[in-house]
Coordinates of C-alpha atoms and ligand atoms in Angstrom, one line a residue:
M950 CA -76.7 210.3 -27.4
K951 CA -77.2 209.7 -23.7
I952 CA -79.5 206.8 -22.8
S953 CA -80.9 206.5 -19.2
C954 CA -82.5 203.7 -17.4
L955 CA -86.2 203.3 -18.2
K956 CA -88.9 204.8 -16.0
G957 CA -89.9 202.5 -13.2
V958 CA -86.8 200.4 -13.7
Q959 CA -83.7 200.6 -11.4
D960 CA -80.1 199.7 -11.4
I961 CA -79.0 197.9 -8.2
L962 CA -75.6 199.4 -7.6
P963 CA -72.6 197.7 -6.0
D964 CA -73.0 199.4 -2.7
Q965 CA -76.5 198.0 -2.4
I966 CA -75.5 194.5 -3.3
P967 CA -74.4 193.3 0.2
Q968 CA -77.9 194.1 1.6
W969 CA -79.6 192.6 -1.5
N970 CA -77.6 189.4 -1.2
Y971 CA -78.1 189.2 2.5
L972 CA -81.9 189.2 2.0
H973 CA -81.6 186.4 -0.5
T974 CA -79.2 184.3 1.6
L975 CA -81.4 184.7 4.6
A976 CA -84.5 183.7 2.7
H977 CA -82.6 180.6 1.4
E978 CA -81.6 179.6 4.9
I979 CA -85.0 180.1 6.5
F980 CA -87.0 178.6 3.6
S981 CA -84.7 175.5 3.6
C982 CA -85.5 174.9 7.3
Y983 CA -89.1 174.5 6.3
G984 CA -88.2 172.1 3.5
Y985 CA -88.3 174.4 0.5
K986 CA -86.1 173.8 -2.5
Q987 CA -85.1 176.5 -5.0
I988 CA -86.5 176.5 -8.5
I989 CA -85.5 178.9 -11.3
I990 CA -88.3 179.5 -13.8
P991 CA -88.1 181.5 -17.0
I992 CA -88.6 185.2 -17.3
I993 CA -90.7 184.8 -20.5
E994 CA -93.7 182.5 -20.8
E995 CA -96.6 182.1 -23.2
S996 CA -99.0 185.0 -22.3
A997 CA -101.9 182.5 -22.1
L998 CA -100.3 181.1 -18.9
F999 CA -101.0 184.3 -17.1
T1000 CA -104.3 185.3 -18.7
R1001 CA -105.6 181.9 -17.7
S1002 CA -104.3 181.8 -14.2
I1003 CA -104.3 185.4 -13.0
G1004 CA -107.6 186.1 -14.8
Q1005 CA -108.6 188.1 -17.8
Q1006 CA -110.3 190.8 -15.8
T1007 CA -107.5 191.7 -13.4
D1008 CA -105.4 194.8 -13.4
I1009 CA -102.3 192.7 -14.1
V1010 CA -103.7 191.1 -17.3
E1011 CA -105.8 194.0 -18.5
K1012 CA -103.3 196.8 -18.0
E1013 CA -100.0 195.8 -16.7
M1014 CA -98.5 192.9 -18.7
Y1015 CA -95.6 193.3 -21.1
T1016 CA -96.3 191.2 -24.1
F1017 CA -94.8 190.7 -27.5
V1018 CA -95.2 188.4 -30.4
D1019 CA -92.3 186.1 -30.9
R1020 CA -91.2 185.9 -34.5
G1021 CA -94.8 186.5 -35.7
M1022 CA -95.9 183.4 -33.9
R1023 CA -96.7 183.1 -30.2
K1024 CA -97.8 185.8 -27.8
I1025 CA -95.2 185.9 -25.1
A1026 CA -95.2 187.8 -21.8
L1027 CA -92.5 189.0 -19.4
R1028 CA -93.6 187.3 -16.2
P1029 CA -95.7 189.6 -14.0
E1030 CA -95.5 187.1 -11.1
A1031 CA -94.1 183.6 -10.5
T1032 CA -96.9 181.4 -9.1
A1033 CA -98.3 180.5 -12.5
S1034 CA -94.8 179.6 -13.8
V1035 CA -94.0 177.5 -10.7
V1036 CA -97.2 175.5 -11.1
R1037 CA -96.6 175.1 -14.8
A1038 CA -93.1 173.7 -14.1
Y1039 CA -94.4 171.5 -11.3
L1040 CA -96.9 169.9 -13.6
E1041 CA -94.6 169.8 -16.6
H1042 CA -91.9 168.0 -14.8
G1043 CA -94.0 165.8 -12.6
L1044 CA -92.6 167.3 -9.4
D1045 CA -95.7 166.0 -7.5
K1046 CA -94.2 162.5 -8.1
T1047 CA -90.7 163.4 -6.8
N1048 CA -92.0 165.0 -3.6
D1049 CA -90.6 168.4 -4.7
S1050 CA -93.8 170.2 -3.7
K1051 CA -92.3 173.0 -1.6
L1052 CA -90.6 175.4 -3.9
F1053 CA -89.0 178.9 -3.6
Y1054 CA -87.9 181.3 -6.2
S1055 CA -86.5 184.8 -6.6
G1056 CA -86.2 187.1 -9.5
A1057 CA -87.4 190.0 -11.5
M1058 CA -91.1 190.5 -12.3
F1059 CA -92.5 193.0 -14.8
R1060 CA -95.7 195.1 -14.6
G1061 CA -96.4 198.2 -16.6
E1062 CA -97.9 200.2 -13.8
K1063 CA -97.5 203.8 -12.8
P1064 CA -94.0 204.1 -11.2
Q1065 CA -93.9 205.7 -7.7
A1066 CA -92.0 205.1 -4.5
G1067 CA -92.1 201.3 -3.8
R1068 CA -93.8 200.6 -7.1
N1069 CA -91.6 199.8 -10.1
R1070 CA -92.1 198.3 -13.6
Q1071 CA -89.3 195.8 -13.0
F1072 CA -89.2 194.7 -9.4
Y1073 CA -87.9 191.7 -7.6
Q1074 CA -89.8 189.1 -5.6
I1075 CA -88.8 186.3 -3.3
G1076 CA -91.5 183.8 -2.9
I1077 CA -92.6 180.3 -2.0
E1078 CA -95.2 177.9 -3.2
A1079 CA -96.4 174.8 -1.3
L1080 CA -98.2 172.6 -3.7
G1081 CA -100.4 169.5 -3.4
T1082 CA -102.6 169.8 -0.3
Y1083 CA -105.7 171.4 1.0
N1084 CA -104.6 171.2 4.7
P1085 CA -105.1 174.6 6.5
F1086 CA -102.1 173.8 8.8
L1087 CA -100.0 174.4 5.7
D1088 CA -101.5 177.9 5.3
A1089 CA -100.4 178.5 8.9
E1090 CA -96.9 177.1 8.3
V1091 CA -96.6 179.3 5.2
I1092 CA -97.6 182.4 7.2
K1093 CA -95.3 181.5 10.1
L1094 CA -92.5 181.2 7.6
A1095 CA -93.2 184.6 6.2
V1096 CA -93.2 186.1 9.7
D1097 CA -90.0 184.2 10.7
Y1098 CA -88.3 185.7 7.6
L1099 CA -89.3 189.3 8.3
K1100 CA -88.3 188.9 12.0
A1101 CA -85.0 187.4 10.9
I1102 CA -84.4 190.5 8.8
G1103 CA -84.9 192.4 12.0
L1104 CA -88.2 194.0 11.1
K1105 CA -90.6 194.8 13.9
D1106 CA -93.2 197.3 12.7
F1107 CA -95.3 195.1 10.5
K1108 CA -98.8 193.6 10.7
L1109 CA -100.2 190.4 9.5
L1110 CA -103.7 190.8 7.9
I1111 CA -105.7 187.8 7.0
N1112 CA -109.1 187.0 5.5
S1113 CA -110.8 184.2 3.7
V1114 CA -112.5 184.6 0.3
G1115 CA -113.9 181.1 0.4
N1116 CA -114.1 178.5 -2.3
T1117 CA -115.1 179.1 -5.9
K1118 CA -118.8 178.8 -5.1
D1119 CA -118.5 181.0 -2.0
K1120 CA -116.7 183.7 -4.1
H1121 CA -119.4 183.4 -6.8
D1122 CA -122.3 183.6 -4.3
F1123 CA -120.7 186.5 -2.4
G1124 CA -120.1 188.3 -5.7
D1125 CA -123.8 188.1 -6.4
S1126 CA -124.7 189.5 -2.9
L1127 CA -122.2 192.3 -3.3
K1128 CA -123.7 193.1 -6.7
D1129 CA -127.1 193.2 -5.1
F1130 CA -125.9 195.5 -2.4
L1131 CA -124.2 197.9 -4.8
K1132 CA -126.9 197.8 -7.5
D1133 CA -128.4 201.2 -6.6
K1134 CA -125.1 202.7 -5.5
Q1135 CA -123.2 202.1 -8.8
A1136 CA -123.4 205.7 -9.8
D1137 CA -121.5 206.8 -6.7
L1138 CA -118.6 204.4 -7.2
C1139 CA -115.3 205.6 -8.7
D1140 CA -114.7 205.0 -12.4
S1141 CA -112.6 201.9 -11.9
C1142 CA -115.2 200.3 -9.6
K1143 CA -118.0 201.1 -12.0
S1144 CA -116.3 198.9 -14.5
R1145 CA -115.3 196.3 -11.8
Y1146 CA -119.0 196.0 -11.0
E1147 CA -119.7 193.8 -14.0
R1148 CA -116.3 192.3 -14.6
N1149 CA -114.7 191.6 -11.2
V1150 CA -117.0 192.8 -8.4
L1151 CA -114.9 191.4 -5.5
R1152 CA -112.1 193.8 -6.5
I1153 CA -114.3 196.7 -5.4
L1154 CA -113.6 195.6 -1.8
D1155 CA -109.9 196.4 -2.4
C1156 CA -110.6 200.0 -3.8
K1157 CA -108.5 202.7 -2.1
S1158 CA -110.9 205.5 -2.9
R1159 CA -112.3 207.1 0.2
N1160 CA -115.8 207.3 -1.2
C1161 CA -115.9 203.6 -2.3
K1162 CA -114.6 202.6 1.1
K1163 CA -117.4 204.6 2.7
I1164 CA -120.0 202.9 0.5
L1165 CA -118.6 199.5 1.4
E1166 CA -118.9 200.1 5.2
Q1167 CA -122.3 198.5 5.1
A1168 CA -121.5 195.9 2.5
P1169 CA -121.9 192.2 3.3
I1170 CA -118.9 190.5 4.8
I1171 CA -117.3 187.5 3.0
I1172 CA -116.4 185.5 6.1
D1173 CA -120.0 185.8 7.4
N1174 CA -121.2 184.1 4.2
L1175 CA -118.8 181.2 3.7
S1176 CA -119.7 177.6 3.3
E1177 CA -119.3 175.3 6.3
E1178 CA -116.1 173.8 4.8
S1179 CA -114.5 177.2 4.1
T1180 CA -115.5 178.5 7.6
E1181 CA -113.8 175.4 9.1
H1182 CA -110.7 175.9 7.0
F1183 CA -110.4 179.5 8.3
A1184 CA -111.1 178.5 11.9
I1185 CA -108.3 175.8 11.8
L1186 CA -105.9 178.3 10.3
K1187 CA -106.6 180.9 13.0
N1188 CA -106.2 178.3 15.8
A1189 CA -103.0 177.1 14.3
L1190 CA -101.6 180.6 14.1
E1191 CA -102.6 181.2 17.7
G1192 CA -100.9 178.0 18.6
L1193 CA -97.7 179.3 17.0
N1194 CA -98.1 182.7 18.7
V1195 CA -98.5 184.5 15.4
K1196 CA -100.5 187.7 15.9
Y1197 CA -103.0 188.5 13.1
Q1198 CA -105.9 190.8 12.3
V1199 CA -108.8 189.6 10.3
I1200 CA -109.6 192.3 7.7
P1201 CA -113.1 191.5 6.3
H1202 CA -112.5 193.4 3.1
L1203 CA -109.1 192.0 2.2
V1204 CA -109.1 190.5 -1.2
R1205 CA -106.1 190.0 -3.5
G1206 CA -105.7 191.3 -7.0
L1207 CA -105.4 187.9 -8.7
D1208 CA -108.3 185.7 -9.5
Y1209 CA -106.8 182.4 -8.5
Y1210 CA -107.0 182.9 -4.8
T1211 CA -109.5 180.7 -2.8
N1212 CA -109.9 180.5 1.0
T1213 CA -107.0 182.1 2.8
V1214 CA -105.6 185.4 1.7
F1215 CA -103.1 187.4 3.6
E1216 CA -100.9 190.5 3.5
I1217 CA -98.1 191.8 5.6
T1218 CA -98.0 195.6 5.7
H1219 CA -95.3 197.8 7.2
D1220 CA -96.2 200.8 9.3
K1221 CA -93.5 203.1 8.0
L1222 CA -93.9 202.7 4.3
G1223 CA -96.6 205.1 3.2
A1224 CA -98.9 204.3 0.3
Q1225 CA -97.1 201.2 -1.0
N1226 CA -97.0 199.5 2.4
T1227 CA -97.6 195.8 1.5
I1228 CA -94.2 194.1 1.8
L1229 CA -95.5 190.5 1.4
A1230 CA -98.7 189.0 0.1
G1231 CA -100.1 185.6 -0.6
G1232 CA -102.8 183.1 -0.1
R1233 CA -104.3 179.7 -1.1
Y1234 CA -105.1 178.9 -4.7
N1235 CA -107.0 175.6 -4.8
N1236 CA -108.0 175.8 -8.5
L1237 CA -104.8 176.7 -10.2
I1238 CA -103.3 173.3 -10.4
A1239 CA -106.4 171.9 -12.1
D1240 CA -106.8 175.0 -14.2
L1241 CA -103.3 174.4 -15.6
G1242 CA -104.1 170.7 -16.4
G1243 CA -103.1 168.9 -13.2
Q1244 CA -105.1 166.6 -10.9
P1245 CA -107.2 168.9 -8.7
S1246 CA -105.2 169.7 -5.6
G1247 CA -104.6 172.6 -3.3
A1248 CA -101.7 175.0 -2.9
V1249 CA -100.7 178.0 -1.0
G1250 CA -97.8 180.6 -1.2
F1251 CA -96.6 184.1 -0.9
A1252 CA -94.3 186.6 -2.6
C1253 CA -92.5 189.5 -1.0
G1254 CA -91.1 192.6 -2.8
V1255 CA -87.3 192.9 -2.3
E1256 CA -87.3 196.7 -2.9
R1257 CA -90.0 197.2 -0.3
L1258 CA -88.2 194.9 2.2
L1259 CA -85.2 197.1 1.8
L1260 CA -87.3 200.3 2.2
A1261 CA -88.8 198.8 5.4
A1262 CA -85.4 197.8 6.8
Q1263 CA -84.2 201.4 6.0
A1264 CA -87.3 202.9 7.7
E1265 CA -86.5 200.8 10.9
A1266 CA -82.8 201.7 10.6
I1267 CA -81.8 198.1 10.6
E1268 CA -78.1 197.4 10.1
F1269 CA -77.6 194.0 8.5
P1270 CA -74.8 191.9 10.0
I1271 CA -72.7 192.1 6.8
Q1272 CA -69.1 191.2 7.2
E1273 CA -66.8 192.6 4.7
K1274 CA -63.8 190.3 4.1
P1275 CA -60.5 192.2 4.5
A1276 CA -58.6 193.1 1.4
V1277 CA -55.1 194.0 0.5
F1278 CA -53.5 196.3 -2.1
V1279 CA -50.3 195.4 -3.8
I1280 CA -48.0 198.2 -5.0
G1281 CA -45.0 197.6 -7.3
L1282 CA -42.7 200.6 -7.6
G1283 CA -40.5 200.6 -10.8
D1284 CA -40.8 198.3 -13.9
E1285 CA -39.4 195.1 -12.4
A1286 CA -41.2 195.5 -9.1
Y1287 CA -44.5 196.1 -11.0
I1288 CA -44.1 192.8 -12.8
K1289 CA -43.3 191.0 -9.6
G1290 CA -46.1 192.8 -7.7
F1291 CA -48.5 191.6 -10.5
K1292 CA -47.5 188.0 -9.8
I1293 CA -47.8 188.4 -6.0
A1294 CA -51.3 189.7 -6.4
D1295 CA -52.1 186.6 -8.4
Q1296 CA -50.6 184.3 -5.7
L1297 CA -52.6 186.0 -3.0
R1298 CA -55.9 185.6 -5.0
Q1299 CA -55.1 181.9 -5.3
Q1300 CA -55.2 181.8 -1.5
Q1301 CA -58.7 183.5 -1.5
I1302 CA -57.3 186.8 -0.3
I1303 CA -59.1 189.7 -1.9
T1304 CA -56.3 191.6 -3.7
H1305 CA -56.3 194.9 -5.5
F1306 CA -53.6 196.0 -8.0
D1307 CA -53.1 199.3 -9.8
F1308 CA -53.5 199.5 -13.6
Q1309 CA -53.3 203.2 -14.0
K1310 CA -49.6 203.6 -13.2
R1311 CA -50.6 205.9 -10.3
S1312 CA -48.0 207.4 -7.9
L1313 CA -47.3 205.7 -4.6
K1314 CA -49.4 208.4 -2.9
A1315 CA -52.3 208.0 -5.2
Q1316 CA -52.3 204.2 -4.8
M1317 CA -52.2 204.6 -1.0
R1318 CA -55.3 206.9 -1.3
Q1319 CA -57.0 204.3 -3.5
A1320 CA -56.2 201.5 -1.0
N1321 CA -57.8 203.7 1.7
K1322 CA -60.9 204.2 -0.4
L1323 CA -61.2 200.5 -1.0
N1324 CA -61.0 200.0 2.7
C1325 CA -58.0 197.7 2.4
A1326 CA -56.7 196.2 5.6
Y1327 CA -53.1 196.0 4.3
V1328 CA -50.9 197.6 1.7
L1329 CA -47.9 195.7 0.4
I1330 CA -45.2 197.8 -1.1
L1331 CA -42.5 196.4 -3.3
G1332 CA -39.6 198.6 -4.3
D1333 CA -36.1 197.8 -5.9
D1334 CA -34.6 197.1 -2.4
E1335 CA -37.3 194.8 -1.3
L1336 CA -37.2 193.0 -4.7
A1337 CA -33.4 192.5 -4.3
N1338 CA -33.9 191.0 -0.8
N1339 CA -37.0 188.9 -1.4
N1340 CA -39.1 190.8 1.0
I1341 CA -41.9 193.3 1.0
Q1342 CA -43.1 196.3 3.1
L1343 CA -46.4 195.5 4.8
K1344 CA -48.4 198.4 6.1
N1345 CA -51.3 197.8 8.4
M1346 CA -53.9 200.4 7.4
D1347 CA -55.7 200.2 10.8
D1348 CA -52.9 201.3 13.0
G1349 CA -50.5 202.7 10.4
T1350 CA -47.6 200.4 11.5
Q1351 CA -45.2 199.1 8.8
Q1352 CA -42.9 196.1 8.8
L1353 CA -40.6 194.3 6.4
I1354 CA -41.6 190.7 5.8
S1355 CA -40.1 188.0 3.7
L1356 CA -42.0 187.1 0.6
D1357 CA -41.8 183.5 1.6
D1358 CA -43.8 184.2 4.8
L1359 CA -46.3 186.6 3.3
V1360 CA -49.2 184.2 2.5
N1361 CA -49.0 182.5 5.9
Y1362 CA -48.8 185.8 7.7
L1363 CA -51.8 187.3 5.8
N1364 CA -53.9 184.2 6.1
K1365 CA -53.3 184.2 9.8
E1366 CA -54.0 187.9 10.2
I1367 CA -57.0 188.0 8.0
I1368 CA -58.7 185.0 9.5
K1369 CA -58.1 186.3 13.0
Ligands
ATP2438 P1 -100.1 196.0 -4.7 O1 -101.4 196.0 -4.0 O2 -99.0 196.7 -4.0 O3 -100.2 196.4 -6.1 P2 -100.1 193.3 -5.6 O4 -101.4 192.8 -4.9 O5 -100.1 193.7 -7.0 O6 -99.6 194.5 -4.7 P3 -98.6 190.9 -5.5 O7 -98.8 190.6 -6.9 O8 -99.3 190.0 -4.5 O9 -98.9 192.4 -5.2 O10 -97.1 190.9 -5.1 C1 -96.5 190.6 -3.9 C2 -95.6 191.7 -3.4 O11 -94.7 192.1 -4.5 C3 -96.2 193.0 -3.0 O12 -96.6 192.9 -1.7 C4 -95.0 193.9 -3.1 O13 -94.2 193.8 -2.0 C5 -94.4 193.4 -4.3 N1 -94.8 194.2 -5.5 C6 -95.9 194.0 -6.3 N2 -96.0 194.9 -7.3 C7 -94.8 195.7 -7.1 C8 -94.3 196.8 -7.9 N3 -94.9 197.2 -9.0 N4 -93.1 197.3 -7.5 C9 -92.5 196.8 -6.4 N5 -92.9 195.8 -5.6 C10 -94.1 195.2 -6.0
MG2439 MG1 -100.5 195.5 -8.0

């Protein structure tokens, strides 16, 4: 029976790994410059962590979460996102007391949504969380970090969209105004929005249906209805971004799909990605720490989708500066030379030289072809004569030249040539 990969789930094959690793290494470097430290959080958590933080009436919790009951006891979920887990870990281990309040993570997330280009059921995110303060300059720093990262990847065709959804009371009051506005228009909304009307009215602002968008053109605007405190927060953020020369657009209807956001919300979209064009998204979540049992305190963060970053880089034809380390291929011809060749390969690996060796007992010609396919810089050929004289043939695969070299000089020679 042939079993294939699940729908919406992908294998990341060896030829994609250099790019994949490059994005992660770059994130690590840039996030570290801003004082972030890595955290590894579990893939499974108690479901309640997500229902409580993301919100009962959100797409993720209502429709997308993978849950199971662990040994007839607790309800467990595969993490659909990482913010809730990072906050849980932050509180559980008292990281607020050790000053580890700027954290970054990477890893697989799981959401049972309809698979399409740029939308998977298992996908990877790289993200940061800055915990423990309400200061809007931190929102600006987090956004600048996101932009720095995308620029360091080499991306150019992206846009930063920002908005403020205000504090809890602002969101609540605005929800009421929006309901009033939509009261006599409910029948014209799409089916999803009809049900959002009662359950999560702000999400209607995010609807992609053309008809709903049209209806919303005249709807009240959140930032025109914010409290003084929220308005000031947003103004400081915008000034700080301008001070850092970060270009942004305020999108009055931008809301995020998770309940925990307050004040700042932002997305970075890519111009060449089609329908799933958000490569990075985040915002401030001032209630989450208290909701999960901590002392009330603010926080802000973002997550970006690794698959979408790679699609965006591809769309801009970006070539990552990935340097492949040169490799060598050792060939032993004849039984004795094979045994000696096997040992030479080991010696070279002890010197951190990438070394291939044949285990199929292929002919010399086939091994040369294999070395070529593997892009080896040198092939080392050991026959009976060489074995008897303690030397080896060294073929440079770049220029095709071949020379006889003493086995005693081999490591030195290769180290010098390969480092060069
Ligand atoms: P979307 O509007 O695309 O559904 P979202 O609001 O659900 O996104 P977040 O939960 O904020 O997204 O996730 C942040 C980022 O993670 C997104 O901008 C995107 O790059 C990536 N992402 C989210 N869901 C998926 C998915 N199903 N497949 C691939 N990447 C995803
Ligand atoms: Mg989504």
